[in-house]
PDB file of C-alpha atoms and ligand atoms in Angstrom:
ATOM      1  CA  MET A   1      94.921  74.758  90.303  1.00  0.00           C
ATOM      2  CA  ARG A   2      95.242  77.551  87.607  1.00  0.00           C
ATOM      3  CA  PRO A   3      98.948  79.367  87.485  1.00  0.00           C
ATOM      4  CA  GLN A   4      98.800  82.950  88.895  1.00  0.00           C
ATOM      5  CA  SER A   5      98.941  85.600  86.824  1.00  0.00           C
ATOM      6  CA  THR A   6     100.813  89.014  87.223  1.00  0.00           C
ATOM      7  CA  TYR A   7      97.990  90.582  88.488  1.00  0.00           C
ATOM      8  CA  ARG A   8      98.621  92.021  91.531  1.00  0.00           C
ATOM      9  CA  GLY A   9      95.677  93.637  93.606  1.00  0.00           C
ATOM     10  CA  ARG A  10      95.449  95.103  97.036  1.00  0.00           C
ATOM     11  CA  PHE A  11      92.520  96.673  99.572  1.00  0.00           C
ATOM     12  CA  ALA A  12      93.961  99.167 101.555  1.00  0.00           C
ATOM     13  CA  PRO A  13      91.833 100.565 104.386  1.00  0.00           C
ATOM     14  CA  SER A  14      92.505 103.318 106.612  1.00  0.00           C
ATOM     15  CA  PRO A  15      91.786 102.136 110.227  1.00  0.00           C
ATOM     16  CA  SER A  16      89.804 105.546 111.410  1.00  0.00           C
ATOM     17  CA  GLY A  17      86.568 103.599 111.256  1.00  0.00           C
ATOM     18  CA  TYR A  18      84.745  99.998 111.053  1.00  0.00           C
ATOM     19  CA  LEU A  19      84.065  99.594 107.175  1.00  0.00           C
ATOM     20  CA  HIS A  20      80.943 100.470 106.091  1.00  0.00           C
ATOM     21  CA  PHE A  21      78.766  99.832 102.871  1.00  0.00           C
ATOM     22  CA  GLY A  22      81.446 102.162 100.652  1.00  0.00           C
ATOM     23  CA  SER A  23      84.340 100.532 101.774  1.00  0.00           C
ATOM     24  CA  LEU A  24      83.221  97.157 101.360  1.00  0.00           C
ATOM     25  CA  ILE A  25      82.152  97.651  97.853  1.00  0.00           C
ATOM     26  CA  THR A  26      85.714  98.861  97.155  1.00  0.00           C
ATOM     27  CA  ALA A  27      87.312  95.823  99.264  1.00  0.00           C
ATOM     28  CA  LEU A  28      84.579  93.724  96.927  1.00  0.00           C
ATOM     29  CA  ALA A  29      85.543  94.914  93.797  1.00  0.00           C
ATOM     30  CA  SER A  30      89.161  95.167  94.016  1.00  0.00           C
ATOM     31  CA  PHE A  31      88.892  91.187  95.213  1.00  0.00           C
ATOM     32  CA  LEU A  32      86.906  89.977  92.274  1.00  0.00           C
ATOM     33  CA  ASP A  33      88.753  91.750  89.510  1.00  0.00           C
ATOM     34  CA  ALA A  34      92.051  89.889  91.026  1.00  0.00           C
ATOM     35  CA  LYS A  35      90.514  86.677  91.623  1.00  0.00           C
ATOM     36  CA  LYS A  36      88.507  86.762  87.832  1.00  0.00           C
ATOM     37  CA  ASN A  37      92.206  87.639  86.198  1.00  0.00           C
ATOM     38  CA  ASN A  38      93.663  84.704  88.734  1.00  0.00           C
ATOM     39  CA  GLY A  39      95.687  87.068  90.314  1.00  0.00           C
ATOM     40  CA  THR A  40      96.657  87.868  93.652  1.00  0.00           C
ATOM     41  CA  TRP A  41      94.596  89.968  96.306  1.00  0.00           C
ATOM     42  CA  LEU A  42      96.223  91.749  99.249  1.00  0.00           C
ATOM     43  CA  VAL A  43      95.323  93.400 101.837  1.00  0.00           C
ATOM     44  CA  ARG A  44      97.147  96.412 103.798  1.00  0.00           C
ATOM     45  CA  LEU A  45      95.759  98.914 106.795  1.00  0.00           C
ATOM     46  CA  GLU A  46      97.099 102.364 106.163  1.00  0.00           C
ATOM     47  CA  ASP A  47      97.688 102.891 110.042  1.00  0.00           C
ATOM     48  CA  ILE A  48      99.890 105.743 109.872  1.00  0.00           C
ATOM     49  CA  ASP A  49      98.045 108.611 111.082  1.00  0.00           C
ATOM     50  CA  PRO A  50      97.432 107.334 114.763  1.00  0.00           C
ATOM     51  CA  PRO A  51      95.116 110.508 115.777  1.00  0.00           C
ATOM     52  CA  ARG A  52      92.629 109.351 113.667  1.00  0.00           C
ATOM     53  CA  GLU A  53      92.755 105.926 114.261  1.00  0.00           C
ATOM     54  CA  LYS A  54      90.148 104.412 115.853  1.00  0.00           C
ATOM     55  CA  LYS A  55      91.032 101.653 118.742  1.00  0.00           C
ATOM     56  CA  GLY A  56      90.429  98.160 117.265  1.00  0.00           C
ATOM     57  CA  ALA A  57      89.517  98.839 114.011  1.00  0.00           C
ATOM     58  CA  SER A  58      92.220  97.430 112.184  1.00  0.00           C
ATOM     59  CA  ALA A  59      91.269  93.669 113.651  1.00  0.00           C
ATOM     60  CA  HIS A  60      87.459  94.467 113.027  1.00  0.00           C
ATOM     61  CA  ILE A  61      88.454  95.368 109.587  1.00  0.00           C
ATOM     62  CA  LEU A  62      89.596  91.873 109.167  1.00  0.00           C
ATOM     63  CA  LYS A  63      87.441  90.102 110.671  1.00  0.00           C
ATOM     64  CA  THR A  64      84.884  91.888 108.256  1.00  0.00           C
ATOM     65  CA  LEU A  65      86.620  90.898 105.416  1.00  0.00           C
ATOM     66  CA  ALA A  66      86.936  87.051 106.364  1.00  0.00           C
ATOM     67  CA  ALA A  67      82.857  87.290 107.329  1.00  0.00           C
ATOM     68  CA  PHE A  68      82.232  88.578 103.800  1.00  0.00           C
ATOM     69  CA  GLY A  69      84.432  85.625 102.558  1.00  0.00           C
ATOM     70  CA  LEU A  70      87.462  88.366 101.099  1.00  0.00           C
ATOM     71  CA  HIS A  71      90.112  85.896 102.270  1.00  0.00           C
ATOM     72  CA  TRP A  72      93.268  87.740 101.392  1.00  0.00           C
ATOM     73  CA  ASP A  73      96.814  86.230  99.565  1.00  0.00           C
ATOM     74  CA  GLU A  74      99.750  87.024 101.659  1.00  0.00           C
ATOM     75  CA  ASN A  75     100.622  88.597 104.776  1.00  0.00           C
ATOM     76  CA  ILE A  76      98.958  91.791 105.682  1.00  0.00           C
ATOM     77  CA  LEU A  77     100.837  94.891 105.286  1.00  0.00           C
ATOM     78  CA  TYR A  78     100.745  97.433 108.492  1.00  0.00           C
ATOM     79  CA  GLN A  79     102.097 100.843 106.876  1.00  0.00           C
ATOM     80  CA  SER A  80     103.109 101.378 110.858  1.00  0.00           C
ATOM     81  CA  LYS A  81     105.936  99.086 110.116  1.00  0.00           C
ATOM     82  CA  GLN A  82     107.309 100.822 107.048  1.00  0.00           C
ATOM     83  CA  THR A  83     108.417 103.769 108.470  1.00  0.00           C
ATOM     84  CA  ASP A  84     112.055 103.304 107.939  1.00  0.00           C
ATOM     85  CA  TYR A  85     111.455 102.435 104.811  1.00  0.00           C
ATOM     86  CA  TYR A  86     109.679 105.987 104.044  1.00  0.00           C
ATOM     87  CA  GLN A  87     112.298 107.950 106.165  1.00  0.00           C
ATOM     88  CA  HIS A  88     114.971 106.102 103.013  1.00  0.00           C
ATOM     89  CA  ILE A  89     112.672 107.621 100.266  1.00  0.00           C
ATOM     90  CA  ILE A  90     112.811 111.245 102.281  1.00  0.00           C
ATOM     91  CA  GLU A  91     116.445 111.088 102.792  1.00  0.00           C
ATOM     92  CA  GLN A  92     117.184 109.869  99.230  1.00  0.00           C
ATOM     93  CA  LEU A  93     114.379 112.964  97.511  1.00  0.00           C
ATOM     94  CA  PHE A  94     116.351 115.351  99.723  1.00  0.00           C
ATOM     95  CA  LYS A  95     119.866 114.120  98.668  1.00  0.00           C
ATOM     96  CA  GLU A  96     118.777 114.444  94.854  1.00  0.00           C
ATOM     97  CA  GLN A  97     117.412 118.229  95.545  1.00  0.00           C
ATOM     98  CA  TYR A  98     114.094 116.727  94.959  1.00  0.00           C
ATOM     99  CA  CYS A  99     112.436 118.008  97.996  1.00  0.00           C
ATOM    100  CA  TYR A 100     112.291 120.749 100.647  1.00  0.00           C
ATOM    101  CA  TYR A 101     111.282 122.061 103.916  1.00  0.00           C
ATOM    102  CA  CYS A 102     108.177 124.362 103.975  1.00  0.00           C
ATOM    103  CA  GLN A 103     106.349 126.244 106.833  1.00  0.00           C
ATOM    104  CA  CYS A 104     103.440 127.747 105.234  1.00  0.00           C
ATOM    105  CA  THR A 105     100.209 127.250 106.806  1.00  0.00           C
ATOM    106  CA  ARG A 106      96.770 126.247 105.806  1.00  0.00           C
ATOM    107  CA  ALA A 107      95.892 129.741 105.978  1.00  0.00           C
ATOM    108  CA  GLN A 108      98.072 131.273 104.188  1.00  0.00           C
ATOM    109  CA  ILE A 109      97.653 128.942 101.191  1.00  0.00           C
ATOM    110  CA  LYS A 110      93.793 129.128 101.466  1.00  0.00           C
ATOM    111  CA  ALA A 111      94.673 132.792 101.259  1.00  0.00           C
ATOM    112  CA  ILE A 112      96.275 132.916  97.375  1.00  0.00           C
ATOM    113  CA  GLY A 113      93.251 130.562  96.631  1.00  0.00           C
ATOM    114  CA  GLY A 114      94.017 127.030  98.007  1.00  0.00           C
ATOM    115  CA  ILE A 115      97.071 125.707  95.603  1.00  0.00           C
ATOM    116  CA  TYR A 116     100.321 126.233  96.808  1.00  0.00           C
ATOM    117  CA  GLN A 117     102.728 128.013  94.474  1.00  0.00           C
ATOM    118  CA  GLY A 118     106.349 126.853  95.627  1.00  0.00           C
ATOM    119  CA  HIS A 119     106.394 129.532  98.330  1.00  0.00           C
ATOM    120  CA  CYS A 120     109.494 127.777  99.815  1.00  0.00           C
ATOM    121  CA  ARG A 121     111.047 126.179  97.687  1.00  0.00           C
ATOM    122  CA  HIS A 122     114.488 127.719  97.442  1.00  0.00           C
ATOM    123  CA  LEU A 123     114.091 129.235 101.127  1.00  0.00           C
ATOM    124  CA  ASN A 124     116.285 126.243 102.559  1.00  0.00           C
ATOM    125  CA  LEU A 125     114.310 125.954 105.557  1.00  0.00           C
ATOM    126  CA  ASP A 126     114.933 123.878 108.878  1.00  0.00           C
ATOM    127  CA  LYS A 127     113.100 121.074 109.687  1.00  0.00           C
ATOM    128  CA  ASN A 128     111.593 122.618 112.557  1.00  0.00           C
ATOM    129  CA  HIS A 129     107.861 123.174 112.396  1.00  0.00           C
ATOM    130  CA  SER A 130     107.769 122.255 108.854  1.00  0.00           C
ATOM    131  CA  ALA A 131     106.206 119.821 106.682  1.00  0.00           C
ATOM    132  CA  ILE A 132     108.316 118.692 103.280  1.00  0.00           C
ATOM    133  CA  ARG A 133     106.939 118.891  99.974  1.00  0.00           C
ATOM    134  CA  VAL A 134     108.390 117.278  96.602  1.00  0.00           C
ATOM    135  CA  ILE A 135     109.150 119.606  93.742  1.00  0.00           C
ATOM    136  CA  ASN A 136     106.468 118.284  91.320  1.00  0.00           C
ATOM    137  CA  GLN A 137     108.574 118.491  88.125  1.00  0.00           C
ATOM    138  CA  ILE A 138     106.265 115.686  86.107  1.00  0.00           C
ATOM    139  CA  GLN A 139     103.037 116.901  86.761  1.00  0.00           C
ATOM    140  CA  ILE A 140     101.222 114.452  84.896  1.00  0.00           C
ATOM    141  CA  ASP A 141      97.089 115.475  84.398  1.00  0.00           C
ATOM    142  CA  GLN A 142      95.688 113.068  82.904  1.00  0.00           C
ATOM    143  CA  TYR A 143      95.515 109.303  82.495  1.00  0.00           C
ATOM    144  CA  SER A 144      93.081 106.692  81.114  1.00  0.00           C
ATOM    145  CA  ASP A 145      91.111 104.856  84.021  1.00  0.00           C
ATOM    146  CA  LEU A 146      89.879 101.290  83.526  1.00  0.00           C
ATOM    147  CA  ILE A 147      86.027 101.860  84.503  1.00  0.00           C
ATOM    148  CA  GLN A 148      85.848 105.788  84.079  1.00  0.00           C
ATOM    149  CA  GLY A 149      87.703 106.647  81.285  1.00  0.00           C
ATOM    150  CA  LYS A 150      89.640 109.439  80.368  1.00  0.00           C
ATOM    151  CA  ILE A 151      90.539 111.443  83.439  1.00  0.00           C
ATOM    152  CA  GLN A 152      91.810 115.637  83.130  1.00  0.00           C
ATOM    153  CA  CYS A 153      93.004 116.507  86.593  1.00  0.00           C
ATOM    154  CA  ASP A 154      92.893 120.094  87.364  1.00  0.00           C
ATOM    155  CA  LYS A 155      96.170 121.748  85.534  1.00  0.00           C
ATOM    156  CA  ALA A 156      96.933 123.878  88.944  1.00  0.00           C
ATOM    157  CA  LEU A 157      96.365 121.227  91.341  1.00  0.00           C
ATOM    158  CA  ALA A 158      98.701 118.199  89.006  1.00  0.00           C
ATOM    159  CA  ARG A 159     101.413 121.217  88.892  1.00  0.00           C
ATOM    160  CA  GLU A 160     101.097 121.452  92.900  1.00  0.00           C
ATOM    161  CA  ASP A 161     104.291 120.693  94.936  1.00  0.00           C
ATOM    162  CA  PHE A 162     102.555 118.021  97.189  1.00  0.00           C
ATOM    163  CA  ILE A 163     102.986 117.231 101.149  1.00  0.00           C
ATOM    164  CA  ILE A 164     105.196 114.064 101.594  1.00  0.00           C
ATOM    165  CA  ARG A 165     105.723 114.370 105.300  1.00  0.00           C
ATOM    166  CA  ARG A 166     103.257 116.374 107.541  1.00  0.00           C
ATOM    167  CA  LYS A 167     104.058 119.079 109.717  1.00  0.00           C
ATOM    168  CA  ASP A 168     103.245 116.705 112.944  1.00  0.00           C
ATOM    169  CA  GLY A 169     106.330 114.827 111.446  1.00  0.00           C
ATOM    170  CA  LEU A 170     103.786 111.547 110.091  1.00  0.00           C
ATOM    171  CA  PHE A 171     104.621 110.539 106.953  1.00  0.00           C
ATOM    172  CA  ALA A 172     101.448 111.589 104.221  1.00  0.00           C
ATOM    173  CA  TYR A 173      98.913 109.656 102.550  1.00  0.00           C
ATOM    174  CA  GLN A 174     100.690 110.148  98.888  1.00  0.00           C
ATOM    175  CA  LEU A 175     103.663 108.848  99.871  1.00  0.00           C
ATOM    176  CA  ALA A 176     103.121 105.825 101.886  1.00  0.00           C
ATOM    177  CA  VAL A 177     100.336 104.811  99.145  1.00  0.00           C
ATOM    178  CA  VAL A 178     102.873 105.075  96.061  1.00  0.00           C
ATOM    179  CA  ALA A 179     106.047 103.798  98.254  1.00  0.00           C
ATOM    180  CA  ASP A 180     103.699 100.271  99.149  1.00  0.00           C
ATOM    181  CA  ASP A 181     102.477  99.753  95.823  1.00  0.00           C
ATOM    182  CA  ILE A 182     105.633 100.040  94.785  1.00  0.00           C
ATOM    183  CA  TYR A 183     106.802  97.280  97.240  1.00  0.00           C
ATOM    184  CA  GLN A 184     104.187  95.176  96.979  1.00  0.00           C
ATOM    185  CA  ASN A 185     104.802  95.332  93.077  1.00  0.00           C
ATOM    186  CA  ILE A 186     101.198  96.345  92.699  1.00  0.00           C
ATOM    187  CA  SER A 187     100.068  95.781  89.434  1.00  0.00           C
ATOM    188  CA  HIS A 188      95.962  97.469  89.350  1.00  0.00           C
ATOM    189  CA  VAL A 189      94.463  99.498  91.725  1.00  0.00           C
ATOM    190  CA  ILE A 190      90.896  99.354  92.250  1.00  0.00           C
ATOM    191  CA  ARG A 191      89.312 101.754  94.642  1.00  0.00           C
ATOM    192  CA  GLY A 192      86.694 104.823  95.100  1.00  0.00           C
ATOM    193  CA  CYS A 193      86.449 107.542  93.077  1.00  0.00           C
ATOM    194  CA  ASP A 194      87.097 109.738  95.767  1.00  0.00           C
ATOM    195  CA  LEU A 195      90.622 109.343  94.495  1.00  0.00           C
ATOM    196  CA  LEU A 196      90.073 109.677  91.504  1.00  0.00           C
ATOM    197  CA  GLU A 197      92.209 113.112  91.170  1.00  0.00           C
ATOM    198  CA  PRO A 198      95.089 112.759  93.489  1.00  0.00           C
ATOM    199  CA  THR A 199      95.815 109.474  91.063  1.00  0.00           C
ATOM    200  CA  THR A 200      97.604 111.849  88.704  1.00  0.00           C
ATOM    201  CA  ARG A 201     100.119 112.750  92.007  1.00  0.00           C
ATOM    202  CA  GLN A 202     100.777 108.943  92.343  1.00  0.00           C
ATOM    203  CA  LEU A 203     101.547 108.933  88.808  1.00  0.00           C
ATOM    204  CA  SER A 204     103.627 111.434  88.747  1.00  0.00           C
ATOM    205  CA  PHE A 205     105.568 110.859  92.042  1.00  0.00           C
ATOM    206  CA  TYR A 206     106.016 107.254  90.515  1.00  0.00           C
ATOM    207  CA  GLN A 207     107.598 108.575  87.621  1.00  0.00           C
ATOM    208  CA  LEU A 208     109.844 110.767  90.086  1.00  0.00           C
ATOM    209  CA  LEU A 209     110.838 107.371  91.926  1.00  0.00           C
ATOM    210  CA  SER A 210     111.822 105.669  88.351  1.00  0.00           C
ATOM    211  CA  ASP A 211     114.672 107.415  88.722  1.00  0.00           C
ATOM    212  CA  LYS A 212     117.708 105.261  88.798  1.00  0.00           C
ATOM    213  CA  ALA A 213     118.577 107.216  92.049  1.00  0.00           C
ATOM    214  CA  PHE A 214     115.759 105.698  93.554  1.00  0.00           C
ATOM    215  CA  ARG A 215     116.857 102.035  92.687  1.00  0.00           C
ATOM    216  CA  HIS A 216     118.557 101.135  95.849  1.00  0.00           C
ATOM    217  CA  VAL A 217     116.233 102.441  98.335  1.00  0.00           C
ATOM    218  CA  LEU A 218     113.099 100.671  96.608  1.00  0.00           C
ATOM    219  CA  TRP A 219     114.771  97.526  95.873  1.00  0.00           C
ATOM    220  CA  SER A 220     116.659  96.805  99.001  1.00  0.00           C
ATOM    221  CA  ALA A 221     112.909  97.400 100.959  1.00  0.00           C
ATOM    222  CA  GLN A 222     111.318  94.719  98.639  1.00  0.00           C
ATOM    223  CA  ASP A 223     110.527  91.863  99.610  1.00  0.00           C
ATOM    224  CA  GLU A 224     113.117  89.213  97.300  1.00  0.00           C
ATOM    225  CA  SER A 225     110.272  87.321  95.799  1.00  0.00           C
ATOM    226  CA  HIS A 226     108.847  90.637  93.897  1.00  0.00           C
ATOM    227  CA  VAL A 227     111.359  92.043  92.813  1.00  0.00           C
ATOM    228  CA  SER A 228     110.627  93.569  89.332  1.00  0.00           C
ATOM    229  CA  LYS A 229     113.191  95.479  87.572  1.00  0.00           C
ATOM    230  CA  HIS A 230     111.367  98.057  85.966  1.00  0.00           C
ATOM    231  CA  LEU A 231     109.291 100.214  87.713  1.00  0.00           C
ATOM    232  CA  GLN A 232     105.957 100.533  86.663  1.00  0.00           C
ATOM    233  CA  ALA A 233     102.980 102.156  87.640  1.00  0.00           C
ATOM    234  CA  PRO A 234      99.534 100.131  88.386  1.00  0.00           C
ATOM    235  CA  VAL A 235      96.715 100.553  86.163  1.00  0.00           C
ATOM    236  CA  PHE A 236      93.974 102.093  87.987  1.00  0.00           C
ATOM    237  CA  GLY A 237      90.050 101.395  88.216  1.00  0.00           C
ATOM    238  CA  HIS A 238      87.755 103.898  89.963  1.00  0.00           C
ATOM    239  CA  ILE A 239      84.228 102.898  91.163  1.00  0.00           C
ATOM    240  CA  PRO A 240      81.672 105.195  91.896  1.00  0.00           C
ATOM    241  CA  LEU A 241      81.182 106.448  95.187  1.00  0.00           C
ATOM    242  CA  ALA A 242      77.714 105.181  97.100  1.00  0.00           C
ATOM    243  CA  ILE A 243      76.381 108.348  98.791  1.00  0.00           C
ATOM    244  CA  THR A 244      73.461 108.797 101.020  1.00  0.00           C
ATOM    245  CA  GLU A 245      69.890 110.541  99.994  1.00  0.00           C
ATOM    246  CA  GLN A 246      71.009 113.381 101.134  1.00  0.00           C
ATOM    247  CA  GLY A 247      73.654 113.692  98.978  1.00  0.00           C
ATOM    248  CA  TYR A 248      76.797 112.934 101.385  1.00  0.00           C
ATOM    249  CA  LYS A 249      79.490 110.571 100.842  1.00  0.00           C
ATOM    250  CA  LEU A 250      79.523 107.501 103.179  1.00  0.00           C
ATOM    251  CA  SER A 251      82.074 107.791 105.060  1.00  0.00           C
ATOM    252  CA  LYS A 252      83.723 106.845 108.710  1.00  0.00           C
ATOM    253  CA  GLN A 253      83.019 110.266 109.219  1.00  0.00           C
ATOM    254  CA  ASN A 254      79.286 110.897 109.020  1.00  0.00           C
ATOM    255  CA  LYS A 255      78.840 107.357 110.890  1.00  0.00           C
ATOM    256  CA  ALA A 256      77.760 105.763 108.223  1.00  0.00           C
ATOM    257  CA  PRO A 257      76.427 102.446 109.577  1.00  0.00           C
ATOM    258  CA  ALA A 258      78.445  99.310 109.931  1.00  0.00           C
ATOM    259  CA  ILE A 259      77.541  96.480 107.946  1.00  0.00           C
ATOM    260  CA  ASP A 260      76.118  93.365 109.992  1.00  0.00           C
ATOM    261  CA  ILE A 261      79.251  90.743 110.537  1.00  0.00           C
ATOM    262  CA  GLN A 262      76.967  88.018 111.445  1.00  0.00           C
ATOM    263  CA  LYS A 263      74.342  88.238 108.659  1.00  0.00           C
ATOM    264  CA  PRO A 264      76.701  89.064 105.569  1.00  0.00           C
ATOM    265  CA  GLN A 265      74.258  87.844 102.586  1.00  0.00           C
ATOM    266  CA  PRO A 266      72.481  91.045 101.962  1.00  0.00           C
ATOM    267  CA  ALA A 267      75.321  93.556 102.020  1.00  0.00           C
ATOM    268  CA  LEU A 268      76.929  91.151  99.807  1.00  0.00           C
ATOM    269  CA  PHE A 269      73.889  91.007  97.316  1.00  0.00           C
ATOM    270  CA  ALA A 270      73.397  95.110  97.587  1.00  0.00           C
ATOM    271  CA  ALA A 271      76.961  95.320  96.987  1.00  0.00           C
ATOM    272  CA  LEU A 272      77.332  93.207  93.934  1.00  0.00           C
ATOM    273  CA  GLN A 273      73.761  95.213  92.685  1.00  0.00           C
ATOM    274  CA  PHE A 274      75.429  98.766  93.400  1.00  0.00           C
ATOM    275  CA  LEU A 275      78.566  97.540  91.057  1.00  0.00           C
ATOM    276  CA  GLY A 276      76.444  96.569  88.038  1.00  0.00           C
ATOM    277  CA  GLN A 277      76.811  92.731  88.462  1.00  0.00           C
ATOM    278  CA  GLN A 278      72.832  91.579  88.325  1.00  0.00           C
ATOM    279  CA  PRO A 279      73.052  89.056  90.706  1.00  0.00           C
ATOM    280  CA  PRO A 280      70.324  86.123  90.761  1.00  0.00           C
ATOM    281  CA  ILE A 281      67.434  86.629  93.316  1.00  0.00           C
ATOM    282  CA  ASP A 282      68.075  83.282  94.597  1.00  0.00           C
ATOM    283  CA  LEU A 283      71.429  84.207  95.572  1.00  0.00           C
ATOM    284  CA  LYS A 284      70.386  85.804  98.727  1.00  0.00           C
ATOM    285  CA  HIS A 285      69.772  82.409  99.809  1.00  0.00           C
ATOM    286  CA  LEU A 286      73.237  80.929  99.735  1.00  0.00           C
ATOM    287  CA  ASN A 287      76.318  80.807 101.784  1.00  0.00           C
ATOM    288  CA  VAL A 288      78.843  84.111 101.988  1.00  0.00           C
ATOM    289  CA  ASP A 289      81.261  81.254  99.957  1.00  0.00           C
ATOM    290  CA  GLU A 290      78.708  80.793  97.038  1.00  0.00           C
ATOM    291  CA  ILE A 291      77.781  84.022  96.547  1.00  0.00           C
ATOM    292  CA  ILE A 292      81.793  84.737  96.294  1.00  0.00           C
ATOM    293  CA  GLN A 293      82.345  82.396  93.903  1.00  0.00           C
ATOM    294  CA  TRP A 294      79.214  83.175  91.654  1.00  0.00           C
ATOM    295  CA  ALA A 295      80.952  86.796  91.973  1.00  0.00           C
ATOM    296  CA  ILE A 296      84.384  85.467  90.920  1.00  0.00           C
ATOM    297  CA  ALA A 297      82.850  83.571  87.605  1.00  0.00           C
ATOM    298  CA  HIS A 298      80.359  86.514  86.559  1.00  0.00           C
ATOM    299  CA  TRP A 299      82.815  89.601  87.380  1.00  0.00           C
ATOM    300  CA  GLN A 300      82.478  91.890  84.934  1.00  0.00           C
ATOM    301  CA  LEU A 301      84.356  95.222  85.126  1.00  0.00           C
ATOM    302  CA  GLU A 302      82.771  96.537  82.407  1.00  0.00           C
ATOM    303  CA  SER A 303      79.509  96.284  83.984  1.00  0.00           C
ATOM    304  CA  VAL A 304      80.424  98.509  86.421  1.00  0.00           C
ATOM    305  CA  PRO A 305      78.759 101.769  85.939  1.00  0.00           C
ATOM    306  CA  LYS A 306      80.577 104.626  84.736  1.00  0.00           C
ATOM    307  CA  LYS A 307      79.652 107.200  87.238  1.00  0.00           C
ATOM    308  CA  GLN A 308      81.311 108.824  89.977  1.00  0.00           C
ATOM    309  CA  GLU A 309      78.913 108.535  92.500  1.00  0.00           C
ATOM    310  CA  ILE A 310      75.291 106.916  92.767  1.00  0.00           C
ATOM    311  CA  GLN A 311      72.834 107.764  95.552  1.00  0.00           C
ATOM    312  CA  LEU A 312      71.414 104.877  97.525  1.00  0.00           C
ATOM    313  CA  THR A 313      67.927 104.563  98.143  1.00  0.00           C
TER     314      THR A 313
HETATM  315  N1  LIG B   1      93.873 104.170 102.677  1.00  0.00           N
HETATM  316  C1  LIG B   1      92.781 105.365 101.773  1.00  0.00           C
HETATM  317  C2  LIG B   1      91.811 105.225 102.323  1.00  0.00           C
HETATM  318  O1  LIG B   1      90.886 104.301 103.049  1.00  0.00           O
HETATM  319  C3  LIG B   1      92.853 104.380 100.274  1.00  0.00           C
HETATM  320  C4  LIG B   1      94.264 104.148  99.723  1.00  0.00           C
HETATM  321  C5  LIG B   1      93.828 103.574  98.451  1.00  0.00           C
HETATM  322  O2  LIG B   1      92.768 102.984  98.506  1.00  0.00           O
HETATM  323  O3  LIG B   1      95.079 104.094  97.551  1.00  0.00           O
HETATM  324  O4  LIG B   1      90.800 105.784 101.542  1.00  0.00           O
HETATM  325 ZN1   ZN B   2     105.739 126.828 101.879  1.00  0.00          ZN
END
C-alpha cells in the first residue's frame, strides 16, 4: 500500500432527502479527487436541522454511496452528536465579544435591501427569541477556487454579520460546517457551485477561529490523531451544478429523481461524463468497482468544466 497523504476530503450531505444525480456528482468528485491524491475520504451527515430532515434519509444516503462504490474511510460523523462542541465555540465567541443576539426579522432585513447592517450589534439583547450573529471583522471577499479560478463575492455580503445560531435554537450551517471541517482536519473541499459565495464567509470564520482564544475549544474537541498545530482553512473546488432543462437546480426540494441503487452503472457513467472525464463507452459494461477503479486512475480535476451550471439533456 502506498502511504497515505495529508489530503483529507469529505462529502457532507444533509439528510433532507435521498441522494439525487446532483449530489451523486458531488460525492463522486470529492471521492475521486481524494483517492487520486492518495488521501482519506470522509462522510459527514449534516443532520442538525430536524424540521427539514426526511425520515430514513441518512441511512439511505449511506446505502446509496456504498452501492455506488464510494466507500468512506473512518467513522461517519453525525453533526447531531457535535452540539456540545458547537455550544462551546459559541460560548467562547461570547467571551471574546465576537458575537451577539439579534432579533431582526427576515422582513426587516428585506426592507433594508436584504443585507443585514449590524442593527443589534450594540443593543445587548437577551437570548429570548434571538438569533446569534458573529461580528464579522475579517470580511474575506475573494479566494482562489481549484476549479473555477478567482472568485469575487459580493462585498456587502462578505461584510455581513452572519447567523451562527438560529432563532429557533438550531445551530446554523455556517457554524457547523467550519467547526467540523476543523474537527475532521479537512484539507480539501470539493462540492457544488451553490456554495461558491458562502465559502468567503467560511474562510472569514476560519480565520476568526484561528485566534488563539479558540485553541483550547477546538483542540480539546478534536480527535487526538488529527490534531494539527496550525489551523489552516481547506482549499476549495466547486463543481458545476446540474440543472434541469427548465433551468432549475436539481435538488431534494424540486423532487429530483432518486438514483437507482440496484443499477448504479448508468448514473455512474453519466456522472463521469458530467465531470468531463470522458469515460470510454465499454466502461458501461463493467461492474461498479471496476468503473470506480478506472475513474480513480484517470481522474483529472483540470478536466472538470469551469462552469457554474450545466444543463442536463
Ligand atoms: N450539507 C450541505 C448540503 O447538503 C453541504 C455542506 C458542504 O459541502 O459544505 O448542501
Ligand atoms: Zn438584529
